[in-house]
C-alpha atoms as an extended CHARMM CRD file, in Angstrom:
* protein
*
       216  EXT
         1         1  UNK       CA            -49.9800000000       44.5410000000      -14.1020000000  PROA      1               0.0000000000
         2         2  UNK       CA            -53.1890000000       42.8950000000      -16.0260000000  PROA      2               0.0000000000
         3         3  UNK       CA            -53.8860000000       39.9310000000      -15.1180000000  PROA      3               0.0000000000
         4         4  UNK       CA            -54.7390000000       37.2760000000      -17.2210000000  PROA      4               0.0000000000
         5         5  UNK       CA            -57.7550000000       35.8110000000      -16.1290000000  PROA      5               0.0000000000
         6         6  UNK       CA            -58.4750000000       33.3830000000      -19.2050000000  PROA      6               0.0000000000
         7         7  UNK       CA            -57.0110000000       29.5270000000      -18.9100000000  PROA      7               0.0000000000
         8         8  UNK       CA            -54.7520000000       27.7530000000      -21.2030000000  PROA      8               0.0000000000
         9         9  UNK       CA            -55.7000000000       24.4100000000      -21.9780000000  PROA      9               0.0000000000
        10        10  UNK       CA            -52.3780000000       22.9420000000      -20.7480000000  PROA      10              0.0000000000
        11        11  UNK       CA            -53.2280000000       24.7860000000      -16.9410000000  PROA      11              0.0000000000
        12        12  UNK       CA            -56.4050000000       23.2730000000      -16.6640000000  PROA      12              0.0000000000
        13        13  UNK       CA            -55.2670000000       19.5990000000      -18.3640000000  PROA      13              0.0000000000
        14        14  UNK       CA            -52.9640000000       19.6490000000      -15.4990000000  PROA      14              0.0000000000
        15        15  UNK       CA            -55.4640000000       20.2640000000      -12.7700000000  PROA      15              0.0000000000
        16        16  UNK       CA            -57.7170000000       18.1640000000      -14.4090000000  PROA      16              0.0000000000
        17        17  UNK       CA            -54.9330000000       15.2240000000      -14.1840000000  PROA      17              0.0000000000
        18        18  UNK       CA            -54.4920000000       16.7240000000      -10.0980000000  PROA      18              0.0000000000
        19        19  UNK       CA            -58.2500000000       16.0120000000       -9.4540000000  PROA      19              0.0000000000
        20        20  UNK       CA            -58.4340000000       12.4970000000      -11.1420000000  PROA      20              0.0000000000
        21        21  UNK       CA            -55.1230000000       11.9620000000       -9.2240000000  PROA      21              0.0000000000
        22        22  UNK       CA            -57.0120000000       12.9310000000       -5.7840000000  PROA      22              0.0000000000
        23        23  UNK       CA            -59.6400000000       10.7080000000       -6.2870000000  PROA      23              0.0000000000
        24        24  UNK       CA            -57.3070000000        7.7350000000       -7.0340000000  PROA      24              0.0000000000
        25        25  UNK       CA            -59.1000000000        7.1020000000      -10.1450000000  PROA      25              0.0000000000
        26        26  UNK       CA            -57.3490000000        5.5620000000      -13.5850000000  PROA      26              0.0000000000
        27        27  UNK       CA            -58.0050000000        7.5530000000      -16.6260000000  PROA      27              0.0000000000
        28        28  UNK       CA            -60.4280000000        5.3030000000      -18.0250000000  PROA      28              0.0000000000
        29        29  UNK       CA            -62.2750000000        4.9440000000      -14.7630000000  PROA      29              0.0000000000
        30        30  UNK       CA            -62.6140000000        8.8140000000      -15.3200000000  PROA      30              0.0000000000
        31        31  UNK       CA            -63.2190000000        8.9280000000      -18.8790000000  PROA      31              0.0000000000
        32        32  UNK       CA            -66.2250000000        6.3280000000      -18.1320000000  PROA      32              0.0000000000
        33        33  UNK       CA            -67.6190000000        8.9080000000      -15.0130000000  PROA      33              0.0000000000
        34        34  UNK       CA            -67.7880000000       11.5670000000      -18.0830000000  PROA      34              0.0000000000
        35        35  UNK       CA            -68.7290000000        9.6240000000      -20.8310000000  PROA      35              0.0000000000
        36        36  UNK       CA            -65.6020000000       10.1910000000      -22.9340000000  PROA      36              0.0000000000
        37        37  UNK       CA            -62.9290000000        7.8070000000      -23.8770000000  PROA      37              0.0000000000
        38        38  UNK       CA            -59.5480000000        7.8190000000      -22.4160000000  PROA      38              0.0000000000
        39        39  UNK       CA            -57.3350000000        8.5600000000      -24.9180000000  PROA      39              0.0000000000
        40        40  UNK       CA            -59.2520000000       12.1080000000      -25.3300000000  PROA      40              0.0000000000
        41        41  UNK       CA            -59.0330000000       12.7110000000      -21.6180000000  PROA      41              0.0000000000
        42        42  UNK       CA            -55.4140000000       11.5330000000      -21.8480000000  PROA      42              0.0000000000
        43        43  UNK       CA            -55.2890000000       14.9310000000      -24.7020000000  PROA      43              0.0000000000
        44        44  UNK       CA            -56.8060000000       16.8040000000      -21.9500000000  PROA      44              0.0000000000
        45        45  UNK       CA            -54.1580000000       16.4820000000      -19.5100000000  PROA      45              0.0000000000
        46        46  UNK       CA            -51.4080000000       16.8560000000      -21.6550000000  PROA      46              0.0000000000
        47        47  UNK       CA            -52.9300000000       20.1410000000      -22.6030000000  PROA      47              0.0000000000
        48        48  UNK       CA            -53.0410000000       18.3000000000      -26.5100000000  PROA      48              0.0000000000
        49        49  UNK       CA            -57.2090000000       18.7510000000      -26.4970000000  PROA      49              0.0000000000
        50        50  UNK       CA            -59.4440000000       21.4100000000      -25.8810000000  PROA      50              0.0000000000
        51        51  UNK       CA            -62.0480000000       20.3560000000      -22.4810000000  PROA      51              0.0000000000
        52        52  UNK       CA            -65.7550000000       22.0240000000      -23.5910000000  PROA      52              0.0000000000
        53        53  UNK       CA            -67.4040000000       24.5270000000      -21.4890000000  PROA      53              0.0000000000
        54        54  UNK       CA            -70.0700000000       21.3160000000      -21.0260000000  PROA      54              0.0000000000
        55        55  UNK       CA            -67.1390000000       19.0230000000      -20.0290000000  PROA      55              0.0000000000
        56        56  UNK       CA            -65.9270000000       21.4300000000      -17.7610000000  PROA      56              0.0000000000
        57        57  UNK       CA            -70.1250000000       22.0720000000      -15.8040000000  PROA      57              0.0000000000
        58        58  UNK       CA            -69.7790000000       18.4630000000      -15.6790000000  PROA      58              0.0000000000
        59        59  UNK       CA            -66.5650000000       18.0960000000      -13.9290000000  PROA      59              0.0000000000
        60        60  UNK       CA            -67.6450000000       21.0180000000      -10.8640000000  PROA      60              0.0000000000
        61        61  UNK       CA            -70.9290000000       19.4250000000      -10.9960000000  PROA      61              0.0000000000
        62        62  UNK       CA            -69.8180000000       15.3780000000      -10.7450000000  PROA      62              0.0000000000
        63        63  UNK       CA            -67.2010000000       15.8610000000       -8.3260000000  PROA      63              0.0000000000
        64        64  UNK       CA            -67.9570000000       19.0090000000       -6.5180000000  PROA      64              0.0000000000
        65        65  UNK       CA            -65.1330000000       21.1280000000       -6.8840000000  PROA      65              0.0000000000
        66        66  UNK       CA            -64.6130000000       25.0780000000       -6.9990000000  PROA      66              0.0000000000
        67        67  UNK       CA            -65.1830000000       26.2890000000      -10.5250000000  PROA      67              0.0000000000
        68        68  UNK       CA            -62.6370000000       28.8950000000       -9.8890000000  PROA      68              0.0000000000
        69        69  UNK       CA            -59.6010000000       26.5680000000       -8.6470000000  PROA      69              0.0000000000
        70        70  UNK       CA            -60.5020000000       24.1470000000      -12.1060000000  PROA      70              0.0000000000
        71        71  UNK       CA            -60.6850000000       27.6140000000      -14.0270000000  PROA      71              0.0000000000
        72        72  UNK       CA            -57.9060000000       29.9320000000      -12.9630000000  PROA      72              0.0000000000
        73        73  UNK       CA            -56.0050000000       27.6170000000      -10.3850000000  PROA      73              0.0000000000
        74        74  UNK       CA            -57.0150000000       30.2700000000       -7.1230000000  PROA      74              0.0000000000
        75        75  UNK       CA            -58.6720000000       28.4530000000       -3.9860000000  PROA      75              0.0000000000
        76        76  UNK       CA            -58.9400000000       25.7500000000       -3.1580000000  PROA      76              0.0000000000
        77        77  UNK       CA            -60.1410000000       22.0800000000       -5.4640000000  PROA      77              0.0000000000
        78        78  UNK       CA            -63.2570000000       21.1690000000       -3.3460000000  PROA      78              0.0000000000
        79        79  UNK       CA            -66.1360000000       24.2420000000       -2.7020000000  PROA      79              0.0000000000
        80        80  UNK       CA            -69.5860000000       25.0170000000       -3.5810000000  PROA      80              0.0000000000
        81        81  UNK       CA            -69.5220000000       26.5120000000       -6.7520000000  PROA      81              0.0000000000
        82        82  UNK       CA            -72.8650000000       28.0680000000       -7.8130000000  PROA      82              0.0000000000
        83        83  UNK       CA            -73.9370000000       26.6800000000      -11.1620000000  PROA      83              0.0000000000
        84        84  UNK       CA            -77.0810000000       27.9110000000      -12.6900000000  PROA      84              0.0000000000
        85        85  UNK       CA            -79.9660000000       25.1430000000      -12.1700000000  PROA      85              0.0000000000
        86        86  UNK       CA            -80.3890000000       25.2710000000      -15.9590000000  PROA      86              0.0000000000
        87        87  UNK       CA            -77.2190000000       24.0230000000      -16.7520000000  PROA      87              0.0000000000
        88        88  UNK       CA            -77.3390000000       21.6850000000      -13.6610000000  PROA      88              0.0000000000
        89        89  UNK       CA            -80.0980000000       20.2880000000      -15.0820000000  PROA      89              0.0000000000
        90        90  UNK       CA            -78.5530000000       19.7510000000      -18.1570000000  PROA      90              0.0000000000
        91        91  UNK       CA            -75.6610000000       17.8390000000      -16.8180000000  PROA      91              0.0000000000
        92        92  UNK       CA            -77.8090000000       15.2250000000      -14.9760000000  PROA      92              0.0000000000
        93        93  UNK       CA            -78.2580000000       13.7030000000      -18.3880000000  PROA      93              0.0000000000
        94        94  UNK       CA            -75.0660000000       11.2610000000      -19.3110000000  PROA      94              0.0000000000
        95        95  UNK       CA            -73.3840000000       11.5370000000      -22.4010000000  PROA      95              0.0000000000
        96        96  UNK       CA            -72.9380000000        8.2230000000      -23.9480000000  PROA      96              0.0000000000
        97        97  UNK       CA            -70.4480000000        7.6130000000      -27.1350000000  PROA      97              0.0000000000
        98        98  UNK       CA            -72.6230000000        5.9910000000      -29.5360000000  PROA      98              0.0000000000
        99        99  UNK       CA            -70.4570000000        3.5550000000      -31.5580000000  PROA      99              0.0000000000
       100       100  UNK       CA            -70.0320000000        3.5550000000      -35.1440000000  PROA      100             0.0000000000
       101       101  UNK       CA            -67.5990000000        0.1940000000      -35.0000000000  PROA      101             0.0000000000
       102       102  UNK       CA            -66.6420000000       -1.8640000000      -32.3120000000  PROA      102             0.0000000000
       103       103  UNK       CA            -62.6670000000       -2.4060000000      -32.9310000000  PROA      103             0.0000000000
       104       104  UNK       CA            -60.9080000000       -5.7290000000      -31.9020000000  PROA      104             0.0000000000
       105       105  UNK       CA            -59.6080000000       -5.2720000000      -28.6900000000  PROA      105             0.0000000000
       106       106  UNK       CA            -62.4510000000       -3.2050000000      -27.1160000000  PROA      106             0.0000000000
       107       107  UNK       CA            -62.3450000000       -1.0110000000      -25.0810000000  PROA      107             0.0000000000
       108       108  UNK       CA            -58.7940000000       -0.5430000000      -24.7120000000  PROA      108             0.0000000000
       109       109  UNK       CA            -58.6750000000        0.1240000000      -27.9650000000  PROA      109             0.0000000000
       110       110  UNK       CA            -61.2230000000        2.4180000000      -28.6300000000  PROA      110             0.0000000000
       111       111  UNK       CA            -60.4270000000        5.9150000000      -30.5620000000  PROA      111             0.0000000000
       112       112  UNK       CA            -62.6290000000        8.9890000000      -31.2260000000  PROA      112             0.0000000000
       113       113  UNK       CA            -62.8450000000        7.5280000000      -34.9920000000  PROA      113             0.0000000000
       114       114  UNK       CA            -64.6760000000        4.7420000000      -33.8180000000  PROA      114             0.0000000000
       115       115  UNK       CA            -66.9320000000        7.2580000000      -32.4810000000  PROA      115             0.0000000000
       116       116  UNK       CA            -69.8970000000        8.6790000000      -34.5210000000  PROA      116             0.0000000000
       117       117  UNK       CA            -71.5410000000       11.1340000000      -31.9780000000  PROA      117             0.0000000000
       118       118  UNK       CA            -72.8290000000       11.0870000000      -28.4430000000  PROA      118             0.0000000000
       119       119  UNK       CA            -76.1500000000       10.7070000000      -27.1880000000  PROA      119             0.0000000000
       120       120  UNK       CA            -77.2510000000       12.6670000000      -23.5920000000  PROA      120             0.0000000000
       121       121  UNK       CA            -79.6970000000       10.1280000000      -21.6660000000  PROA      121             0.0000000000
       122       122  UNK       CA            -81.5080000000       11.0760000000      -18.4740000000  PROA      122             0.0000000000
       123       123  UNK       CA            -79.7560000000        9.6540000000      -15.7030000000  PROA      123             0.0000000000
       124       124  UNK       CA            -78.4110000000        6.9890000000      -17.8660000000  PROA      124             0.0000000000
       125       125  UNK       CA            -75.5360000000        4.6430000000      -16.8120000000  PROA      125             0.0000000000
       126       126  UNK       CA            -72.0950000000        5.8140000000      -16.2320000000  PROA      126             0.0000000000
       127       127  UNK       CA            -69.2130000000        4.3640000000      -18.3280000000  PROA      127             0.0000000000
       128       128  UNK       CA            -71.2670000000        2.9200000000      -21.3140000000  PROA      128             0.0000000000
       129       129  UNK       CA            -71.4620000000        2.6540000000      -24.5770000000  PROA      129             0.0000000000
       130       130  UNK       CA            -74.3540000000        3.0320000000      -27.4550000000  PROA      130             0.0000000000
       131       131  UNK       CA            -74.9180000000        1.4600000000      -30.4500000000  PROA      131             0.0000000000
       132       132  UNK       CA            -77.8950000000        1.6600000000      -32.7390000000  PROA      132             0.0000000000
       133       133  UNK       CA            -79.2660000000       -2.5490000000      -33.9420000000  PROA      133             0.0000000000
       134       134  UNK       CA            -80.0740000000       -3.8410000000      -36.9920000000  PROA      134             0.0000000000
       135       135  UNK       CA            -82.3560000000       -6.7250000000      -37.6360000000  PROA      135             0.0000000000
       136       136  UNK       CA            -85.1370000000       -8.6010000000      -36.2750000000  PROA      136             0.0000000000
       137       137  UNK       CA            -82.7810000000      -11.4650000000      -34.6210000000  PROA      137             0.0000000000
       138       138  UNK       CA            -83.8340000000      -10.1720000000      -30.5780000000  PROA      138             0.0000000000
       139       139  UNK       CA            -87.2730000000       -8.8760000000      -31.6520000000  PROA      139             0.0000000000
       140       140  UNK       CA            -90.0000000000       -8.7920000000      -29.6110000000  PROA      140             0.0000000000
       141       141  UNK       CA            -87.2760000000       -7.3910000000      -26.6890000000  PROA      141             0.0000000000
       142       142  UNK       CA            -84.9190000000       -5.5390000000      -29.1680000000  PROA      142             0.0000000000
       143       143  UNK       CA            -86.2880000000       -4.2210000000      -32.4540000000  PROA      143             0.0000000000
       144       144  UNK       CA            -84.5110000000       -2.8440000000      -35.9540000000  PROA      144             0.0000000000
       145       145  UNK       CA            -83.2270000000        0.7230000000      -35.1750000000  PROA      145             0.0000000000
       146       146  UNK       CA            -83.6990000000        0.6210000000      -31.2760000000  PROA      146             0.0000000000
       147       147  UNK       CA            -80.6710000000        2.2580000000      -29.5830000000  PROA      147             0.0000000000
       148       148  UNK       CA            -78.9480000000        0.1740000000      -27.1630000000  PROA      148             0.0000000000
       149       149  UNK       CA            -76.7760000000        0.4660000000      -24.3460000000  PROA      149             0.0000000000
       150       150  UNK       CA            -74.4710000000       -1.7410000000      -22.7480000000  PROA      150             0.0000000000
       151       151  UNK       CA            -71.7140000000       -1.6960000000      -20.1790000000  PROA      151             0.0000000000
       152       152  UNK       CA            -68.1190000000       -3.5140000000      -20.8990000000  PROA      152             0.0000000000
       153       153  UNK       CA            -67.6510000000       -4.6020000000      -17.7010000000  PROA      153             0.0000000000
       154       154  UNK       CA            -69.5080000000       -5.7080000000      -15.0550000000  PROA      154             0.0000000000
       155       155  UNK       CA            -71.3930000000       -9.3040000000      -13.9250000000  PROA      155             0.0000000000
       156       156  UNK       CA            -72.6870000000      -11.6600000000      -16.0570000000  PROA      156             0.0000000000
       157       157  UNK       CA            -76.1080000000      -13.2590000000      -15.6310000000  PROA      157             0.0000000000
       158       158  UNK       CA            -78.1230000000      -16.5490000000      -17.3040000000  PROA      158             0.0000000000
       159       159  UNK       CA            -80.7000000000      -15.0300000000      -19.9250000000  PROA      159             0.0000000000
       160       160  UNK       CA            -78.8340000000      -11.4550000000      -19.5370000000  PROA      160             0.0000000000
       161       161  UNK       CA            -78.7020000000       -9.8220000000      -23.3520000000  PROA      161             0.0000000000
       162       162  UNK       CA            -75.2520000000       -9.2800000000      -24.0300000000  PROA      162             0.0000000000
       163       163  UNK       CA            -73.2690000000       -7.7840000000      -27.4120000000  PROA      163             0.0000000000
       164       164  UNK       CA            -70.6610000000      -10.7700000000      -28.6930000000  PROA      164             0.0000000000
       165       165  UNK       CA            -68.3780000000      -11.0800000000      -31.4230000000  PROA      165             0.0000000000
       166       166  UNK       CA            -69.6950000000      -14.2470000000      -33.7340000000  PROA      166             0.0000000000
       167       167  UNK       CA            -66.6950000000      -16.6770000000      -35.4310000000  PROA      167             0.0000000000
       168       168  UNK       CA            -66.9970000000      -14.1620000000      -38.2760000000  PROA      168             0.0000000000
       169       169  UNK       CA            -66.1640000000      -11.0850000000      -36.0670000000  PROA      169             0.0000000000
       170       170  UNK       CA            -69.8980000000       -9.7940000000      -35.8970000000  PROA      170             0.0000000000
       171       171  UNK       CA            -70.8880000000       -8.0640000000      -32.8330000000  PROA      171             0.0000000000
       172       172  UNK       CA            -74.2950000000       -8.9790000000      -32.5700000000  PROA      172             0.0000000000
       173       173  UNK       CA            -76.9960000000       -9.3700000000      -29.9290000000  PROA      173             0.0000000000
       174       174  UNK       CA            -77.7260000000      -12.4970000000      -28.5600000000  PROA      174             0.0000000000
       175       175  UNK       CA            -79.4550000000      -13.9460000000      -25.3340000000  PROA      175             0.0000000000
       176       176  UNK       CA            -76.8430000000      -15.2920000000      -22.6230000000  PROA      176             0.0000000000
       177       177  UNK       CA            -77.9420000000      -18.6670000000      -21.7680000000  PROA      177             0.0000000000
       178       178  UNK       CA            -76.0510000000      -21.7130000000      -19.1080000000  PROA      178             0.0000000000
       179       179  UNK       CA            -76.8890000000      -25.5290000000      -20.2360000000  PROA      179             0.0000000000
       180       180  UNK       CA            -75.4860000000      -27.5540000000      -17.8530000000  PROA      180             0.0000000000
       181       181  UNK       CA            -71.7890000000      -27.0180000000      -18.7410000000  PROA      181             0.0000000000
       182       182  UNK       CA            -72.2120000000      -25.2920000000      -22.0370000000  PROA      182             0.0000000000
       183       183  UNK       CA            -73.1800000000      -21.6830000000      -23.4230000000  PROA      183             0.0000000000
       184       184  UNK       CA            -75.2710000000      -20.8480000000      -25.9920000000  PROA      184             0.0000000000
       185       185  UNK       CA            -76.3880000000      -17.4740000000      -27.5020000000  PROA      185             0.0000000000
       186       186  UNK       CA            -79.7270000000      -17.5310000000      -28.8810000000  PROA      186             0.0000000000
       187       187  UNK       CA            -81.7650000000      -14.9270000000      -30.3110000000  PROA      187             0.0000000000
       188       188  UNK       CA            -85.4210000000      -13.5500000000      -28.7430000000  PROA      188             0.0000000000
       189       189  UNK       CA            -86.7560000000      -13.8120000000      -32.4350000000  PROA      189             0.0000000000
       190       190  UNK       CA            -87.6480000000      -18.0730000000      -32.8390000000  PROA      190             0.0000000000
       191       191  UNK       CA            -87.2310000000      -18.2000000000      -36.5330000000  PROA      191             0.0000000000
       192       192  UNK       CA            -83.2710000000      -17.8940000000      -35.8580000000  PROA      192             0.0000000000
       193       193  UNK       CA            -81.0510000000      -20.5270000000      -34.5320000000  PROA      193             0.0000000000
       194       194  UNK       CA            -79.3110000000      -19.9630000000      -31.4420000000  PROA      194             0.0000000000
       195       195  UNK       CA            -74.9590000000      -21.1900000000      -31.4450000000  PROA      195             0.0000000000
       196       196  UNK       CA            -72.5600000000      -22.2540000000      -28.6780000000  PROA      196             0.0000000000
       197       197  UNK       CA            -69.7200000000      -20.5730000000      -27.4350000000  PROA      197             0.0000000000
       198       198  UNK       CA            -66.3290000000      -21.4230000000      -28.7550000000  PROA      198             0.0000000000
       199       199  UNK       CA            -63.0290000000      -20.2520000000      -28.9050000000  PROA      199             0.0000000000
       200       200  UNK       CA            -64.1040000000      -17.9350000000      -31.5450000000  PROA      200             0.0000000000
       201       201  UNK       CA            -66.8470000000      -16.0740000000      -29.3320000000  PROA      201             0.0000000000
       202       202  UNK       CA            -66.2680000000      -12.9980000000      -27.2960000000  PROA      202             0.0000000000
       203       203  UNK       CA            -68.5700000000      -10.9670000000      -25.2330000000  PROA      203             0.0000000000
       204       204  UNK       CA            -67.7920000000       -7.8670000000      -25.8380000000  PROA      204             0.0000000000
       205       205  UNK       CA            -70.4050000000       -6.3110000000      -23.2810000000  PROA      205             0.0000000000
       206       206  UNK       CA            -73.9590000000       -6.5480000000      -21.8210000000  PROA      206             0.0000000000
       207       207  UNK       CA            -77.2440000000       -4.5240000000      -22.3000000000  PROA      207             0.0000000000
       208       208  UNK       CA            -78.0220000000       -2.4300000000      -19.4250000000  PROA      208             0.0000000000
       209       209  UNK       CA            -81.2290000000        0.1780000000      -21.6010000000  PROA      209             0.0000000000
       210       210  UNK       CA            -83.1980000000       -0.0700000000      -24.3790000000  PROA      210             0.0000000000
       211       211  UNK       CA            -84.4570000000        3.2630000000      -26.4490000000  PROA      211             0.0000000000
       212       212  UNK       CA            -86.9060000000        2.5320000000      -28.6860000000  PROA      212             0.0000000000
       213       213  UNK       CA            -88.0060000000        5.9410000000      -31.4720000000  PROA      213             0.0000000000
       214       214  UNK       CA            -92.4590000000        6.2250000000      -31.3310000000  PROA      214             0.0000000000
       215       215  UNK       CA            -94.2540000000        7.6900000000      -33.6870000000  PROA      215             0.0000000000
       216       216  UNK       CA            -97.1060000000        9.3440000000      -32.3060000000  PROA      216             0.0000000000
């Protein structure tokens, strides 16, 4: 009998969903550890989307398990696997979904349409998002076309740059700054006015990186 050494996508979804289990992690907690959002990784487990050989580096690589267990199901989850150094290399850079929208309810709500690509960082942050800024409103700190990153979560700091939905629905950038008992957002750039928080405001998330294009 030939064996059939090739995996299905609905085998490895399922070990996928063992190992995620085994580390008592949610699926978005391990969507964010990849970069990806959940509902693809939820795909992934019900054998509905296709994992990529990079996807798949990253997962033996990130939590250390035996490349032929997530592969073909033999041995056992946890081993050394032996990974060329290029393509470890290649994985220490995080993939970050770089946002064409920001939907209302983020980031629950967040589908691969409201995705327009990924960008690989070295080292960046795990479990954040990109987007790229318009305008001069944070300029010096945050100029037209820089690419920004910022986390959903986290703490929340006086004078921390965070992304916030305006009373129009804007996300925009804007300065976190505590008055006594009142918030304000104000921009870095003094020719704009900064506005208090009201019921209408909504952080949405806050910077964590800054990439800026040179020409040279």
């Amino acid at each position: 009998m030939i064996e059939n050494i090739y995996h299905s996508d609905i085998s490895i979804g399922l070990r996928i969903k063992e190992l995620r289990q085994a580390k008592d992690m949610t699926q978005k907690e391990f969507a964010d550890s990849l970069g990806i959002v959940q509902g693809f990784l939820s795909g992934i487990e019900r054998g509905k989307k296709s994992p990529s050989d990079t996807l798949l580096i990253a997962l033996c690589h990130l939590y250390k398990i035996n490349k032929e267990w997530l592969y073909t199901g033999r041995g056992d989850m946890f081993g050394k696997t032996q990974l060329p150094d290029k393509l470890i290399e290649e994985f220490v850079t995080t993939r970050i979904p770089l946002l064409k929208r920001i939907p209302q309810g983020f980031p629950d709500s967040l589908k691969e349409e409201d995705i327009c690509d990924y960008v690989s960082l070295p080292n960046g942050p795990q479990g954040c998002y990109a987007i790229i800024t318009y305008g001069d409103f944070m300029a010096p700190t945050i100029r037209d076309g820089d690419l920004v990153i910022f986390n959903s979560g986290g703490e929340l700091s006086n004078k921390n740059i965070v992304l916030v939905n305006n009373r129009w629905n804007e996300a925009i950038l804007r300065r976190y700054r505590v008055a006594g008992n009142e918030i304000f957002f104000s921009p870095d750039n003094p020719a704009y006015a900064p506005f208090k928080q009201d019921n209408n405001t909504k952080i949405i998330g806050t910077v964590v990186d800054v990439w800026r294009k040179v020409k040279i």
